[in-house]
């Protein structure tokens, strides 16, 4: 489809015909749409730059998510209302995205001839992640969070109405992950064994040699707010940093990462 044909269609839908889509038009895969839907739970706005990399950050700046997608986005897309954009996509059986200029995207179904025009917002008003090194500094430990465990923990938090998810070490290779209310010492607790715990023992930047595993390191408690665990339903490799942040990397989609701030100790 040529740009002039799209522009004409904006004035009169009857002008749409069965002409081929232009070279820059793309069709988002279900995987990409699912990623964007997940990101809309973190921040309802998103700035997508040209290329195959998408990222978002919560308004409170305590959650950053980033991923590589299969499609190459040809133009910057400043979407203020991402749920609305996803809703517009859902109106079509096979939506294509056409980029006539830098102000808007045309969503078009070649089969039904349906179309809509979605205008971008000012990119300056969208909260975006800062530049940072995704390789976390001062790693403390790593573990595996299977999808079934993640689902059970969220379900238990919902059943008990608790807000905290905590990772605990009790020494002697005894570790657990649980949901509870840290403000209530008698709150209901649901816990599971922590899987495949590995402590980082690599060299530190302080010049003091390797980071020795001591009994003190095996006694710990790291907590998150359940409301901040806005992850795509999957299994994760989790890295805990002493900088009060954790990285959740999908084991099925290694390019999908979440960086989530932990609660102060």
mmCIF file of C-alpha atoms in Angstrom:
data_model
loop_
_atom_site.group_PDB
_atom_site.id
_atom_site.type_symbol
_atom_site.label_atom_id
_atom_site.label_comp_id
_atom_site.label_asym_id
_atom_site.label_seq_id
_atom_site.Cartn_x
_atom_site.Cartn_y
_atom_site.Cartn_z
ATOM 1 C CA UNK A 1 0.000 0.000 0.000
ATOM 2 C CA UNK A 2 1.427 3.382 -0.939
ATOM 3 C CA UNK A 3 1.539 6.355 1.399
ATOM 4 C CA UNK A 4 -0.762 8.348 -0.860
ATOM 5 C CA UNK A 5 -3.334 5.547 -0.774
ATOM 6 C CA UNK A 6 -3.258 5.508 3.030
ATOM 7 C CA UNK A 7 -3.637 9.281 3.195
ATOM 8 C CA UNK A 8 -6.569 9.072 0.801
ATOM 9 C CA UNK A 9 -8.135 6.372 2.944
ATOM 10 C CA UNK A 10 -8.036 8.746 5.919
ATOM 11 C CA UNK A 11 -10.419 10.973 3.996
ATOM 12 C CA UNK A 12 -12.492 8.227 2.419
ATOM 13 C CA UNK A 13 -12.301 4.545 3.482
ATOM 14 C CA UNK A 14 -13.701 3.578 0.076
ATOM 15 C CA UNK A 15 -10.331 4.437 -1.412
ATOM 16 C CA UNK A 16 -8.769 1.363 0.227
ATOM 17 C CA UNK A 17 -8.195 -1.476 -2.196
ATOM 18 C CA UNK A 18 -6.274 -4.726 -2.302
ATOM 19 C CA UNK A 19 -2.933 -3.170 -3.206
ATOM 20 C CA UNK A 20 0.137 -4.633 -1.550
ATOM 21 C CA UNK A 21 1.413 -3.202 1.687
ATOM 22 C CA UNK A 22 4.444 -0.941 1.438
ATOM 23 C CA UNK A 23 7.913 -2.166 2.368
ATOM 24 C CA UNK A 24 8.004 -0.428 5.764
ATOM 25 C CA UNK A 25 4.727 -1.915 7.009
ATOM 26 C CA UNK A 26 4.942 -4.496 9.798
ATOM 27 C CA UNK A 27 2.664 -6.977 11.511
ATOM 28 C CA UNK A 28 3.239 -7.509 15.231
ATOM 29 C CA UNK A 29 3.481 -11.117 16.386
ATOM 30 C CA UNK A 30 1.416 -12.440 19.294
ATOM 31 C CA UNK A 31 4.634 -12.634 21.315
ATOM 32 C CA UNK A 32 5.330 -8.930 20.770
ATOM 33 C CA UNK A 33 1.739 -7.969 21.561
ATOM 34 C CA UNK A 34 1.933 -10.025 24.783
ATOM 35 C CA UNK A 35 5.135 -8.208 25.765
ATOM 36 C CA UNK A 36 3.516 -4.810 25.144
ATOM 37 C CA UNK A 37 0.429 -5.875 27.092
ATOM 38 C CA UNK A 38 2.656 -6.855 30.012
ATOM 39 C CA UNK A 39 4.515 -3.535 29.778
ATOM 40 C CA UNK A 40 1.208 -1.671 29.892
ATOM 41 C CA UNK A 41 0.810 -3.040 33.444
ATOM 42 C CA UNK A 42 4.134 -1.443 34.389
ATOM 43 C CA UNK A 43 3.523 1.901 32.705
ATOM 44 C CA UNK A 44 0.562 2.841 30.542
ATOM 45 C CA UNK A 45 2.878 4.920 28.331
ATOM 46 C CA UNK A 46 5.829 3.744 26.261
ATOM 47 C CA UNK A 47 8.435 5.212 23.940
ATOM 48 C CA UNK A 48 9.484 2.692 21.284
ATOM 49 C CA UNK A 49 12.582 3.673 19.349
ATOM 50 C CA UNK A 50 13.430 2.364 15.864
ATOM 51 C CA UNK A 51 14.788 -1.167 15.919
ATOM 52 C CA UNK A 52 14.024 -4.418 17.714
ATOM 53 C CA UNK A 53 14.537 -3.321 21.325
ATOM 54 C CA UNK A 54 11.649 -2.284 23.600
ATOM 55 C CA UNK A 55 11.795 -1.153 27.208
ATOM 56 C CA UNK A 56 9.699 0.551 29.831
ATOM 57 C CA UNK A 57 9.956 1.886 33.377
ATOM 58 C CA UNK A 58 7.310 2.352 36.043
ATOM 59 C CA UNK A 59 6.320 5.874 37.026
ATOM 60 C CA UNK A 60 7.808 5.222 40.487
ATOM 61 C CA UNK A 61 11.072 4.181 38.771
ATOM 62 C CA UNK A 62 11.285 0.918 40.746
ATOM 63 C CA UNK A 63 10.631 -1.449 37.810
ATOM 64 C CA UNK A 64 12.461 -1.578 34.484
ATOM 65 C CA UNK A 65 11.595 -4.122 31.794
ATOM 66 C CA UNK A 66 13.396 -4.679 28.514
ATOM 67 C CA UNK A 67 13.200 -7.148 25.675
ATOM 68 C CA UNK A 68 14.180 -7.829 22.096
ATOM 69 C CA UNK A 69 11.306 -8.408 19.684
ATOM 70 C CA UNK A 70 11.177 -10.112 16.304
ATOM 71 C CA UNK A 71 9.949 -7.103 14.346
ATOM 72 C CA UNK A 72 12.025 -4.055 13.450
ATOM 73 C CA UNK A 73 10.125 -0.852 14.251
ATOM 74 C CA UNK A 74 10.919 1.680 11.484
ATOM 75 C CA UNK A 75 9.917 4.883 13.317
ATOM 76 C CA UNK A 76 9.879 6.181 16.881
ATOM 77 C CA UNK A 77 6.479 5.553 18.471
ATOM 78 C CA UNK A 78 5.556 7.719 21.469
ATOM 79 C CA UNK A 79 2.420 6.013 22.793
ATOM 80 C CA UNK A 80 0.836 7.793 25.738
ATOM 81 C CA UNK A 81 -1.993 5.279 26.215
ATOM 82 C CA UNK A 82 -0.585 1.815 25.504
ATOM 83 C CA UNK A 83 -3.761 -0.047 26.609
ATOM 84 C CA UNK A 84 -5.723 2.044 24.096
ATOM 85 C CA UNK A 85 -3.211 1.225 21.350
ATOM 86 C CA UNK A 86 -3.481 -2.495 22.139
ATOM 87 C CA UNK A 87 -7.250 -2.164 22.145
ATOM 88 C CA UNK A 88 -7.059 -0.620 18.682
ATOM 89 C CA UNK A 89 -5.009 -3.588 17.466
ATOM 90 C CA UNK A 90 -7.628 -5.977 18.847
ATOM 91 C CA UNK A 91 -10.252 -4.444 16.540
ATOM 92 C CA UNK A 92 -8.596 -6.134 13.567
ATOM 93 C CA UNK A 93 -8.227 -9.771 12.587
ATOM 94 C CA UNK A 94 -4.823 -9.284 10.941
ATOM 95 C CA UNK A 95 -3.617 -5.774 11.761
ATOM 96 C CA UNK A 96 -0.741 -4.210 9.861
ATOM 97 C CA UNK A 97 1.082 -1.050 10.931
ATOM 98 C CA UNK A 98 1.794 1.583 8.288
ATOM 99 C CA UNK A 99 4.023 4.567 9.103
ATOM 100 C CA UNK A 100 3.082 7.471 6.780
ATOM 101 C CA UNK A 101 5.023 10.050 8.828
ATOM 102 C CA UNK A 102 6.533 10.700 12.261
ATOM 103 C CA UNK A 103 3.247 11.876 13.804
ATOM 104 C CA UNK A 104 1.066 8.782 13.526
ATOM 105 C CA UNK A 105 0.678 5.132 12.645
ATOM 106 C CA UNK A 106 -2.136 3.697 10.551
ATOM 107 C CA UNK A 107 -3.487 0.320 11.679
ATOM 108 C CA UNK A 108 -4.961 -1.468 8.692
ATOM 109 C CA UNK A 109 -6.495 -4.859 7.930
ATOM 110 C CA UNK A 110 -5.839 -5.725 4.291
ATOM 111 C CA UNK A 111 -8.553 -8.379 4.284
ATOM 112 C CA UNK A 112 -11.479 -6.453 5.806
ATOM 113 C CA UNK A 113 -10.294 -2.982 4.652
ATOM 114 C CA UNK A 114 -10.800 -1.680 8.200
ATOM 115 C CA UNK A 115 -8.374 0.996 9.362
ATOM 116 C CA UNK A 116 -7.735 3.471 12.133
ATOM 117 C CA UNK A 117 -5.233 6.276 12.634
ATOM 118 C CA UNK A 118 -3.348 6.419 15.945
ATOM 119 C CA UNK A 119 -1.510 9.662 16.728
ATOM 120 C CA UNK A 120 1.651 9.784 18.841
ATOM 121 C CA UNK A 121 2.135 11.928 21.911
ATOM 122 C CA UNK A 122 5.011 14.203 22.844
ATOM 123 C CA UNK A 123 7.887 11.810 23.715
ATOM 124 C CA UNK A 124 9.095 14.213 26.409
ATOM 125 C CA UNK A 125 6.121 13.423 28.668
ATOM 126 C CA UNK A 126 6.804 9.656 28.728
ATOM 127 C CA UNK A 127 8.878 8.181 31.558
ATOM 128 C CA UNK A 128 11.745 6.178 30.016
ATOM 129 C CA UNK A 129 14.549 4.116 31.585
ATOM 130 C CA UNK A 130 17.941 5.755 32.017
ATOM 131 C CA UNK A 131 21.027 4.276 30.421
ATOM 132 C CA UNK A 132 22.488 1.634 32.713
ATOM 133 C CA UNK A 133 24.523 -1.571 32.640
ATOM 134 C CA UNK A 134 22.152 -4.569 32.777
ATOM 135 C CA UNK A 135 24.976 -6.664 34.215
ATOM 136 C CA UNK A 136 24.238 -6.068 37.896
ATOM 137 C CA UNK A 137 27.138 -5.052 40.140
ATOM 138 C CA UNK A 138 27.874 -6.688 43.500
ATOM 139 C CA UNK A 139 25.941 -9.885 42.830
ATOM 140 C CA UNK A 140 25.065 -11.772 46.012
ATOM 141 C CA UNK A 141 23.222 -14.894 44.903
ATOM 142 C CA UNK A 142 21.238 -16.486 42.089
ATOM 143 C CA UNK A 143 18.346 -18.939 42.062
ATOM 144 C CA UNK A 144 15.700 -20.441 39.801
ATOM 145 C CA UNK A 145 12.029 -19.442 40.050
ATOM 146 C CA UNK A 146 9.933 -22.011 38.146
ATOM 147 C CA UNK A 147 6.724 -20.805 36.566
ATOM 148 C CA UNK A 148 4.584 -23.057 38.784
ATOM 149 C CA UNK A 149 6.228 -21.608 41.929
ATOM 150 C CA UNK A 150 5.692 -18.055 40.709
ATOM 151 C CA UNK A 151 2.028 -18.790 40.028
ATOM 152 C CA UNK A 152 1.531 -20.406 43.450
ATOM 153 C CA UNK A 153 3.164 -17.500 45.267
ATOM 154 C CA UNK A 154 1.003 -14.911 43.519
ATOM 155 C CA UNK A 155 -2.124 -16.974 44.156
ATOM 156 C CA UNK A 156 -1.237 -17.339 47.840
ATOM 157 C CA UNK A 157 -0.597 -13.598 48.156
ATOM 158 C CA UNK A 158 -4.034 -12.982 46.682
ATOM 159 C CA UNK A 159 -5.746 -15.540 48.943
ATOM 160 C CA UNK A 160 -4.097 -14.222 52.121
ATOM 161 C CA UNK A 161 -4.198 -10.569 51.087
ATOM 162 C CA UNK A 162 -0.491 -10.092 51.858
ATOM 163 C CA UNK A 163 1.847 -7.626 50.171
ATOM 164 C CA UNK A 164 5.389 -8.941 50.605
ATOM 165 C CA UNK A 165 7.406 -11.634 48.829
ATOM 166 C CA UNK A 166 10.576 -12.554 50.694
ATOM 167 C CA UNK A 167 13.620 -14.695 49.964
ATOM 168 C CA UNK A 168 15.114 -16.153 53.123
ATOM 169 C CA UNK A 169 18.299 -17.964 54.057
ATOM 170 C CA UNK A 170 18.551 -19.751 57.389
ATOM 171 C CA UNK A 171 22.040 -21.211 57.037
ATOM 172 C CA UNK A 172 23.000 -24.871 56.572
ATOM 173 C CA UNK A 173 21.749 -24.795 52.940
ATOM 174 C CA UNK A 174 18.174 -24.071 54.001
ATOM 175 C CA UNK A 175 16.490 -21.431 51.833
ATOM 176 C CA UNK A 176 12.876 -20.471 51.103
ATOM 177 C CA UNK A 177 10.715 -18.038 49.174
ATOM 178 C CA UNK A 178 7.451 -16.924 50.736
ATOM 179 C CA UNK A 179 4.629 -14.395 50.712
ATOM 180 C CA UNK A 180 3.599 -12.695 53.959
ATOM 181 C CA UNK A 181 2.770 -9.384 55.607
ATOM 182 C CA UNK A 182 5.961 -7.921 57.022
ATOM 183 C CA UNK A 183 3.945 -5.485 59.127
ATOM 184 C CA UNK A 184 2.122 -8.287 60.930
ATOM 185 C CA UNK A 185 4.178 -10.834 62.895
ATOM 186 C CA UNK A 186 1.202 -13.220 63.041
ATOM 187 C CA UNK A 187 0.292 -12.963 59.345
ATOM 188 C CA UNK A 188 -0.408 -16.026 57.239
ATOM 189 C CA UNK A 189 2.673 -17.256 55.368
ATOM 190 C CA UNK A 190 2.943 -19.431 52.276
ATOM 191 C CA UNK A 191 6.454 -20.669 51.489
ATOM 192 C CA UNK A 192 8.288 -22.894 49.023
ATOM 193 C CA UNK A 193 11.871 -24.151 48.942
ATOM 194 C CA UNK A 194 14.216 -21.904 46.984
ATOM 195 C CA UNK A 195 15.539 -23.746 43.938
ATOM 196 C CA UNK A 196 19.160 -24.042 42.758
ATOM 197 C CA UNK A 197 20.697 -21.405 45.014
ATOM 198 C CA UNK A 198 24.187 -20.315 43.950
ATOM 199 C CA UNK A 199 26.217 -17.670 45.795
ATOM 200 C CA UNK A 200 28.460 -15.370 43.802
ATOM 201 C CA UNK A 201 32.091 -15.950 44.773
ATOM 202 C CA UNK A 202 33.765 -13.989 42.022
ATOM 203 C CA UNK A 203 36.232 -11.140 42.498
ATOM 204 C CA UNK A 204 34.972 -7.892 43.982
ATOM 205 C CA UNK A 205 35.863 -4.435 42.696
ATOM 206 C CA UNK A 206 37.414 -3.550 46.053
ATOM 207 C CA UNK A 207 40.623 -5.417 45.290
ATOM 208 C CA UNK A 208 40.104 -7.752 48.236
ATOM 209 C CA UNK A 209 40.038 -10.924 46.133
ATOM 210 C CA UNK A 210 37.118 -13.297 45.682
ATOM 211 C CA UNK A 211 33.856 -12.881 47.560
ATOM 212 C CA UNK A 212 34.106 -15.663 50.151
ATOM 213 C CA UNK A 213 31.030 -17.657 51.079
ATOM 214 C CA UNK A 214 30.620 -17.316 54.846
ATOM 215 C CA UNK A 215 27.916 -18.530 57.279
ATOM 216 C CA UNK A 216 26.791 -14.927 57.617
ATOM 217 C CA UNK A 217 26.067 -14.697 53.894
ATOM 218 C CA UNK A 218 23.838 -17.774 54.144
ATOM 219 C CA UNK A 219 21.551 -15.977 56.597
ATOM 220 C CA UNK A 220 19.591 -13.352 54.681
ATOM 221 C CA UNK A 221 16.218 -11.844 53.913
ATOM 222 C CA UNK A 222 15.423 -9.945 50.709
ATOM 223 C CA UNK A 223 11.909 -8.649 50.141
ATOM 224 C CA UNK A 224 9.837 -7.277 47.273
ATOM 225 C CA UNK A 225 6.388 -5.789 47.152
ATOM 226 C CA UNK A 226 4.116 -8.286 45.381
ATOM 227 C CA UNK A 227 2.585 -5.426 43.386
ATOM 228 C CA UNK A 228 5.987 -4.820 41.770
ATOM 229 C CA UNK A 229 6.271 -8.367 40.399
ATOM 230 C CA UNK A 230 4.620 -7.580 37.089
ATOM 231 C CA UNK A 231 6.279 -10.409 35.182
ATOM 232 C CA UNK A 232 5.127 -12.300 32.132
ATOM 233 C CA UNK A 233 3.982 -15.722 33.302
ATOM 234 C CA UNK A 234 7.170 -17.798 32.851
ATOM 235 C CA UNK A 235 10.121 -19.379 34.652
ATOM 236 C CA UNK A 236 12.966 -17.076 35.698
ATOM 237 C CA UNK A 237 16.617 -17.040 36.615
ATOM 238 C CA UNK A 238 16.882 -14.476 39.422
ATOM 239 C CA UNK A 239 20.004 -12.541 40.391
ATOM 240 C CA UNK A 240 20.099 -10.625 43.672
ATOM 241 C CA UNK A 241 22.462 -7.654 43.977
ATOM 242 C CA UNK A 242 23.677 -5.974 47.151
ATOM 243 C CA UNK A 243 22.708 -2.707 45.456
ATOM 244 C CA UNK A 244 19.095 -3.428 46.476
ATOM 245 C CA UNK A 245 17.975 -4.547 43.035
ATOM 246 C CA UNK A 246 17.220 -7.912 41.424
ATOM 247 C CA UNK A 247 17.176 -9.069 37.820
ATOM 248 C CA UNK A 248 14.562 -11.579 36.633
ATOM 249 C CA UNK A 249 15.592 -13.172 33.325
ATOM 250 C CA UNK A 250 13.120 -15.410 31.532
ATOM 251 C CA UNK A 251 14.579 -18.887 30.996
ATOM 252 C CA UNK A 252 12.445 -19.364 27.872
ATOM 253 C CA UNK A 253 13.037 -15.862 26.463
ATOM 254 C CA UNK A 254 16.550 -14.896 27.546
ATOM 255 C CA UNK A 255 16.138 -11.467 25.957
ATOM 256 C CA UNK A 256 13.300 -10.652 28.408
ATOM 257 C CA UNK A 257 14.598 -9.004 31.608
ATOM 258 C CA UNK A 258 13.015 -7.230 34.553
ATOM 259 C CA UNK A 259 14.983 -5.137 37.041
ATOM 260 C CA UNK A 260 13.009 -4.707 40.244
ATOM 261 C CA UNK A 261 13.941 -2.711 43.333
ATOM 262 C CA UNK A 262 13.895 -4.555 46.646
ATOM 263 C CA UNK A 263 12.458 -3.151 49.848
ATOM 264 C CA UNK A 264 14.899 -1.421 52.249
ATOM 265 C CA UNK A 265 16.217 -3.722 54.942
#
